[in-house]
CSV table of N, CA and C and ligand atoms in Angstrom, one decimal:
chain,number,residue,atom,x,y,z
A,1035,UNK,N,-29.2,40.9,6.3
A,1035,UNK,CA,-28.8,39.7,5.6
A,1035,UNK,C,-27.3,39.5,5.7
A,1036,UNK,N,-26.6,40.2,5.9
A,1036,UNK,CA,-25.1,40.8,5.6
A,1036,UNK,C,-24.6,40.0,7.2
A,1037,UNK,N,-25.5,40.4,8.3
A,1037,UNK,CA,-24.9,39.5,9.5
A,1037,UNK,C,-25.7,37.8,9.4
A,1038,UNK,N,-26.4,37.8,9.0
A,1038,UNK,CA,-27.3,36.5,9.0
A,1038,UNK,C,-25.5,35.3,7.9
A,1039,UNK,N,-25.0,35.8,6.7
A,1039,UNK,CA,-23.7,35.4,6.7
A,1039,UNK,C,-22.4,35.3,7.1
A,1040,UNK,N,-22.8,36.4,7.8
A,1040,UNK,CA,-21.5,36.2,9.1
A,1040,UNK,C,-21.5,35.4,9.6
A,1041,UNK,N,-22.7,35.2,10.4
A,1041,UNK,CA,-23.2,33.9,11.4
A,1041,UNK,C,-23.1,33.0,10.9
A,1042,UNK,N,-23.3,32.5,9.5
A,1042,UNK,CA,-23.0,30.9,8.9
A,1042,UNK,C,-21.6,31.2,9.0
A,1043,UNK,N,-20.9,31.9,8.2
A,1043,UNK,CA,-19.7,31.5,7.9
A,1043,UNK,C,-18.8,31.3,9.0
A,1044,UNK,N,-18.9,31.8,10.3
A,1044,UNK,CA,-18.8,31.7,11.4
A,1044,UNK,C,-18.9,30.3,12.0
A,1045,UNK,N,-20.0,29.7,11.8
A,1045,UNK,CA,-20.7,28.3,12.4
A,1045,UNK,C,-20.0,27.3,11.8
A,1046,UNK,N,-19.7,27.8,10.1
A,1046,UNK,CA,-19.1,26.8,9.5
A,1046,UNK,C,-16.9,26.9,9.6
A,1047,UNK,N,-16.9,27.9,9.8
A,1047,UNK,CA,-15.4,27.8,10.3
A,1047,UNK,C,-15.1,27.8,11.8
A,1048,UNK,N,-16.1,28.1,12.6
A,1048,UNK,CA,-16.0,27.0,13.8
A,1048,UNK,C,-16.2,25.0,13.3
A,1049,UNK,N,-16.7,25.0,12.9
A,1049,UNK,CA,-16.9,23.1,12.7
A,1049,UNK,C,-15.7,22.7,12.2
A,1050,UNK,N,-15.2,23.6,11.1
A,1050,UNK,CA,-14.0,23.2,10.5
A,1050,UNK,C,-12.7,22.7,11.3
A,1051,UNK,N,-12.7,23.9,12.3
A,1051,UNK,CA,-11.3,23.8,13.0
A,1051,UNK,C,-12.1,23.2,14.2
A,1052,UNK,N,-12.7,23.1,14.5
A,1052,UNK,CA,-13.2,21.9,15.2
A,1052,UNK,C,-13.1,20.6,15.2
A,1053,UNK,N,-13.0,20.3,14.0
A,1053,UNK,CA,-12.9,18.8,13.1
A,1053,UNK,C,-11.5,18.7,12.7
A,1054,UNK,N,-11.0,19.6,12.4
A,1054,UNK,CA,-9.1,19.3,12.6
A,1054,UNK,C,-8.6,19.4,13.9
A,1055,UNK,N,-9.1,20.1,15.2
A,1055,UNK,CA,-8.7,19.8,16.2
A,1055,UNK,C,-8.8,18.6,16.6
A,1056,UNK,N,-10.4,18.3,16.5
A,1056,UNK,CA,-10.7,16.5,16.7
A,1056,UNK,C,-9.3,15.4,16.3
A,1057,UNK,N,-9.4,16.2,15.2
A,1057,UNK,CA,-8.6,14.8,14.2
A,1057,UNK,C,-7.0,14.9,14.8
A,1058,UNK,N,-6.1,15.7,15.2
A,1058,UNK,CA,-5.3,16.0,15.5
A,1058,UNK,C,-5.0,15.8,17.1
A,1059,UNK,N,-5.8,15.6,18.1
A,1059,UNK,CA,-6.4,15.0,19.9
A,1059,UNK,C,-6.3,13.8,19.0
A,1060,UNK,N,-6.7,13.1,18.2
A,1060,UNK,CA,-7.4,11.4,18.3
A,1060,UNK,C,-5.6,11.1,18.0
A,1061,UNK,N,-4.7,11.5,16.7
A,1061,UNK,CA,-3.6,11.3,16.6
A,1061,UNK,C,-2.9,11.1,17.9
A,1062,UNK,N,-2.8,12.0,18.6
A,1062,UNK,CA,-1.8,12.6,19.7
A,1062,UNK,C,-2.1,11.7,21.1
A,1063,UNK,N,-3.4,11.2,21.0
A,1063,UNK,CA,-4.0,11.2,22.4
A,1063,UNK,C,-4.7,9.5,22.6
A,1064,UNK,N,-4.9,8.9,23.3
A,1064,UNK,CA,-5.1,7.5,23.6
A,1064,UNK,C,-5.8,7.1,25.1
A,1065,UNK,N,-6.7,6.5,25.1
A,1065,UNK,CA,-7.2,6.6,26.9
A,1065,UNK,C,-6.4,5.3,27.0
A,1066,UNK,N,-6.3,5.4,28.3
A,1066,UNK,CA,-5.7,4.8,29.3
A,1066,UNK,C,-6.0,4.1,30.7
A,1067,UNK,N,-6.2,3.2,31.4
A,1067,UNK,CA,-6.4,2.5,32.3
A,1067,UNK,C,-6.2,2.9,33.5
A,1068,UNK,N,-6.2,3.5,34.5
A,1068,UNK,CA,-5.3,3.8,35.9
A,1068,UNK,C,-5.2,2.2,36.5
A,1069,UNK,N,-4.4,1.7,36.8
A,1069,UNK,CA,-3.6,1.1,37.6
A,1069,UNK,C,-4.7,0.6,38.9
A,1070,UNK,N,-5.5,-0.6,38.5
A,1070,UNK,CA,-6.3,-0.8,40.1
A,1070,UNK,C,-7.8,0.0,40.4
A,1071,UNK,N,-7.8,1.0,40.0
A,1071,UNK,CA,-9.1,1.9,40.1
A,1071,UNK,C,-10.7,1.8,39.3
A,1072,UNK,N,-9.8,0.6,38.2
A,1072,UNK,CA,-11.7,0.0,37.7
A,1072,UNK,C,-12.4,-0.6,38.5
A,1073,UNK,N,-13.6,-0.3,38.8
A,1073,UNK,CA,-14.8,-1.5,39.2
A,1073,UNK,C,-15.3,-2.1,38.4
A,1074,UNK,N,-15.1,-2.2,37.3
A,1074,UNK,CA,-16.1,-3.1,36.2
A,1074,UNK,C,-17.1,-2.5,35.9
A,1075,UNK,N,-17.6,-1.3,36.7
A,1075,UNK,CA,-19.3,-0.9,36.1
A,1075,UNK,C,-19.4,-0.8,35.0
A,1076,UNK,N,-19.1,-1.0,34.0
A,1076,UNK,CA,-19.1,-1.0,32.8
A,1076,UNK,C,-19.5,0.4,32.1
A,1077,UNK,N,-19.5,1.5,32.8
A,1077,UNK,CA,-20.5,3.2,32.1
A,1077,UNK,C,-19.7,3.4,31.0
A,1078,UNK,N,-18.0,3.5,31.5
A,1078,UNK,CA,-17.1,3.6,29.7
A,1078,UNK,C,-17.7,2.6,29.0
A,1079,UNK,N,-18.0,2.0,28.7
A,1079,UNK,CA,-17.9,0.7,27.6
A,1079,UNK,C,-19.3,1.2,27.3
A,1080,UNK,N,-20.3,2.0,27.5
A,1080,UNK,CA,-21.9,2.1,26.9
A,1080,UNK,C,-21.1,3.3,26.6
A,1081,UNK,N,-20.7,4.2,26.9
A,1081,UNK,CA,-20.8,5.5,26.4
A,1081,UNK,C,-20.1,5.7,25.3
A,1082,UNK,N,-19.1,4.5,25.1
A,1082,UNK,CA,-17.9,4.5,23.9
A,1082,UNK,C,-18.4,4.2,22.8
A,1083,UNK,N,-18.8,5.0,21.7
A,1083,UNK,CA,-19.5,4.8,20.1
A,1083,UNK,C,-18.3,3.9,19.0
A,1084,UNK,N,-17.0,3.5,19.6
A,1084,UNK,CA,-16.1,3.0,18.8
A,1084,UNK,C,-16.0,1.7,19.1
A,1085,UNK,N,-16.2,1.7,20.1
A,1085,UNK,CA,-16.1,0.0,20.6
A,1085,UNK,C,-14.7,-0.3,21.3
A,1086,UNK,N,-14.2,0.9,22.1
A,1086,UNK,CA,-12.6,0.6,22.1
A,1086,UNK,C,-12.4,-0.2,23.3
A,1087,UNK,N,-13.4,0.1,24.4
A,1087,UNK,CA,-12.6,-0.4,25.5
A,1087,UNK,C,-13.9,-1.9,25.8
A,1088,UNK,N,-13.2,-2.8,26.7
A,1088,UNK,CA,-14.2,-3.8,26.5
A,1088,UNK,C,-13.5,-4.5,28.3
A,1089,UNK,N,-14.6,-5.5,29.0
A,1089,UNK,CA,-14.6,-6.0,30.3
A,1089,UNK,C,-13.6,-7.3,30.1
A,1090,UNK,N,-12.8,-7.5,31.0
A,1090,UNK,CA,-12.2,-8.6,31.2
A,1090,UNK,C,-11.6,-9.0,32.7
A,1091,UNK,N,-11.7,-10.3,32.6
A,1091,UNK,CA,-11.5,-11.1,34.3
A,1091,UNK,C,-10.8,-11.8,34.3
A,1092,UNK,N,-9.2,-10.9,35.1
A,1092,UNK,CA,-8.3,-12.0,34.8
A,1092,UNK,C,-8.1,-12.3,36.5
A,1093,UNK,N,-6.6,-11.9,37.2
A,1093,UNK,CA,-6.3,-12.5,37.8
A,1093,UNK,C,-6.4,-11.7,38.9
A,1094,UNK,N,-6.6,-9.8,38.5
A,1094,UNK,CA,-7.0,-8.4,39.3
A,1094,UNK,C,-8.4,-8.7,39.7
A,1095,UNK,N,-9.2,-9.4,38.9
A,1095,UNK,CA,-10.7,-9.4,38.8
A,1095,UNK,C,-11.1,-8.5,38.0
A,1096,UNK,N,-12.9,-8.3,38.0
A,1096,UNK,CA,-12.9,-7.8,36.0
A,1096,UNK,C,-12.8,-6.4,36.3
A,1097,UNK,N,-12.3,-6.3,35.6
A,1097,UNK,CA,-12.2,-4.5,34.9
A,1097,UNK,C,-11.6,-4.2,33.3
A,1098,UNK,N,-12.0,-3.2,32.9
A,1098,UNK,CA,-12.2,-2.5,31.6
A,1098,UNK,C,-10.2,-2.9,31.1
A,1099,UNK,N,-10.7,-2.7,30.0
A,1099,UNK,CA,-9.0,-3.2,29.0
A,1099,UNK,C,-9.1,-2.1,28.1
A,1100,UNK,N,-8.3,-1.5,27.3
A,1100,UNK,CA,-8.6,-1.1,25.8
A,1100,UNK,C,-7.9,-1.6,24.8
A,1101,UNK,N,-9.2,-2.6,24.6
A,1101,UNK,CA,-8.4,-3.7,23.3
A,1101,UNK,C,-8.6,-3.2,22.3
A,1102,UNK,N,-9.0,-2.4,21.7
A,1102,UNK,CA,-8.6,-1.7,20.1
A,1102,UNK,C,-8.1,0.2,20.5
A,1103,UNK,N,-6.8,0.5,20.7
A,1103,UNK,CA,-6.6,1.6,21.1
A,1103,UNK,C,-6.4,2.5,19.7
A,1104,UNK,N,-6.2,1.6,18.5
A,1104,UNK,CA,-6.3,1.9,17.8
A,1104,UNK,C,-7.9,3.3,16.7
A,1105,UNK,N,-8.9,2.5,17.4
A,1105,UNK,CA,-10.2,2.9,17.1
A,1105,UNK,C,-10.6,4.4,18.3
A,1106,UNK,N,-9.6,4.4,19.0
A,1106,UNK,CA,-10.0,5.7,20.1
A,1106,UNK,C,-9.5,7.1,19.4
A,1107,UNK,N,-10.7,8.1,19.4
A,1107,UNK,CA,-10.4,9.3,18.8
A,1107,UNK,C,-10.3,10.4,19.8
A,1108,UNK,N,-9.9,10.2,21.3
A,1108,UNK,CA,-9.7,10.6,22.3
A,1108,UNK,C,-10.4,11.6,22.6
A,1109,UNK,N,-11.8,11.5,22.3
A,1109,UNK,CA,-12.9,12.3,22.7
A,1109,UNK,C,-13.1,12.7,23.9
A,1110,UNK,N,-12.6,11.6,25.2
A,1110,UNK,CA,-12.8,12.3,26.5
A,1110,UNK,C,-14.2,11.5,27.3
A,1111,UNK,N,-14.7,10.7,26.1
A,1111,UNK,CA,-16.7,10.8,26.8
A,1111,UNK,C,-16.4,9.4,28.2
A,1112,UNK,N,-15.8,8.6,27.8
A,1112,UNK,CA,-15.8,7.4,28.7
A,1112,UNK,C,-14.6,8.3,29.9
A,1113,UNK,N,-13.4,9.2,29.9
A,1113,UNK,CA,-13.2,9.9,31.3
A,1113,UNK,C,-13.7,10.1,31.9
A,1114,UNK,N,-14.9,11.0,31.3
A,1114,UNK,CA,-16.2,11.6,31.8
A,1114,UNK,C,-16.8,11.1,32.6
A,1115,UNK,N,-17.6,10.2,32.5
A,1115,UNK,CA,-18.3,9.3,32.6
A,1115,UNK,C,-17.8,7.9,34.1
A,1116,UNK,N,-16.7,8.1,34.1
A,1116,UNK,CA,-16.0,7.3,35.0
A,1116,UNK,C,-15.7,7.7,36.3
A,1117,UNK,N,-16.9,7.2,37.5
A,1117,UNK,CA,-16.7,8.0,39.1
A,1117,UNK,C,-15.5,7.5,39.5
A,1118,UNK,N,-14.7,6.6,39.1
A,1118,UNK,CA,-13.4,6.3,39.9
A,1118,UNK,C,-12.3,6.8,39.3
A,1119,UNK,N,-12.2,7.8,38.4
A,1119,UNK,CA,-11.0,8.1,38.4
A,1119,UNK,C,-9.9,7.0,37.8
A,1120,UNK,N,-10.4,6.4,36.9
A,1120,UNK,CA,-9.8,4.9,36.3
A,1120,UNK,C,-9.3,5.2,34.8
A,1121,UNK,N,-10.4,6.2,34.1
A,1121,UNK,CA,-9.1,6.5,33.2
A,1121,UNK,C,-8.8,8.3,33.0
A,1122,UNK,N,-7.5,7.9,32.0
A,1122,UNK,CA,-7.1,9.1,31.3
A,1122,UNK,C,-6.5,9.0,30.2
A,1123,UNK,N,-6.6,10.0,29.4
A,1123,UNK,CA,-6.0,10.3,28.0
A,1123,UNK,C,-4.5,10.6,28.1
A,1124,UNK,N,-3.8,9.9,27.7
A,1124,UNK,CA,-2.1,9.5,27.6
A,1124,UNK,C,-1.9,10.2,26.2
A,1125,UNK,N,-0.2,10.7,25.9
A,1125,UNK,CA,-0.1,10.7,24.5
A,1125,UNK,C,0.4,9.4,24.1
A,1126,UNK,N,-0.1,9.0,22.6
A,1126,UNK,CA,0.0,7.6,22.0
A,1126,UNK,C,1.5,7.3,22.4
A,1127,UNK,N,2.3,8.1,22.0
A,1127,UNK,CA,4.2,8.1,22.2
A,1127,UNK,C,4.3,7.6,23.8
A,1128,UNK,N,3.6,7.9,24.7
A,1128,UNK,CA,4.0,7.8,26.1
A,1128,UNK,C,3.5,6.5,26.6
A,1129,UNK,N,2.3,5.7,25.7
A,1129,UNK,CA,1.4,4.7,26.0
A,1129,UNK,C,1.9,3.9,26.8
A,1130,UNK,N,1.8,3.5,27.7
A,1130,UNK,CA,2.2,2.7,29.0
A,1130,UNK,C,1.0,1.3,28.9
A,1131,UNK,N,1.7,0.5,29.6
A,1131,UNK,CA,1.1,-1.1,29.4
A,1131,UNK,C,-0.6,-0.6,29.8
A,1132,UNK,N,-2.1,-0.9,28.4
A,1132,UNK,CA,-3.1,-0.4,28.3
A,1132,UNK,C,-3.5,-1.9,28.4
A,1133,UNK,N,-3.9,-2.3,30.1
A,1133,UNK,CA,-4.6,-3.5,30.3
A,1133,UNK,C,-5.7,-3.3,29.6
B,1075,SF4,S1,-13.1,2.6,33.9
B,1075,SF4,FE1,-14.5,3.6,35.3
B,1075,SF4,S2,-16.5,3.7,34.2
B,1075,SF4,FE2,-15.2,2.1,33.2
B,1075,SF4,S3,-15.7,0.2,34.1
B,1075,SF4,FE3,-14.0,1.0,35.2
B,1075,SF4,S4,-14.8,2.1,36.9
B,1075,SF4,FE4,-16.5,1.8,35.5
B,1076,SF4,S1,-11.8,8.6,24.6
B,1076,SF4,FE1,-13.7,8.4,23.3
B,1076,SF4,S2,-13.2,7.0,21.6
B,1076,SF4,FE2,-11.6,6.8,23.2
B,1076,SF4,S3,-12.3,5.0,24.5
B,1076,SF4,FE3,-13.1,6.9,25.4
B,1076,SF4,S4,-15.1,7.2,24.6
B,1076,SF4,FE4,-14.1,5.7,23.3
């Protein structure tokens, strides 16, 4: 019984500091555009649960923008997800022009 509470209290102070880590990445951290490297496939924009990054066609042709950088909790999933190498997680302080 005695390890069966180990194991929770374990599970539950892993999620904890898990969830202040989270919270403390989303502060610090912001995705970012590379310069030229979007194709438009649009896979970030399905995989993003926030709604941050969104398609636009201007004068490059279309590729991804992040119009609410605000809403990004710099989870990483649309990096992931991205075969070109088009984005990365910047710190918010360093944010460079986010087409
Ligand atoms: S950033 Fe990557 S995944 Fe997103 S549309 Fe551009 S090429 Fe596709
Ligand atoms: S890092 Fe996460 S929250 Fe931010 S744009 Fe990518 S998928 Fe959305």
């Amino acid at each position: 019984m005695n390890t069966l509470y180990i194991i929770l209290a374990s599970l539950i102070l892993f999620f904890i500091l898990g969830h202040f880590h989270r919270r403390k990445r989303a502060k610090s951290k912001v995705v970012h555009v590379v310069d030229n490297q979007c194709t438009g496939c649009k896979r970030c924009m399905k995989r993003c649960h926030h709604k941050v990054l969104d398609l636009v066609d201007d004068s490059i042709g279309a590729h991804i923008a992040v119009e609410y950088p605000e809403r990004c909790t710099a989870c990483g999933d649309c990096v992931t997800v991205c075969k070109f190498n088009a984005l990365e997680l910047i710190d918010r302080s360093n944010k460079r022009n986010n087409r």
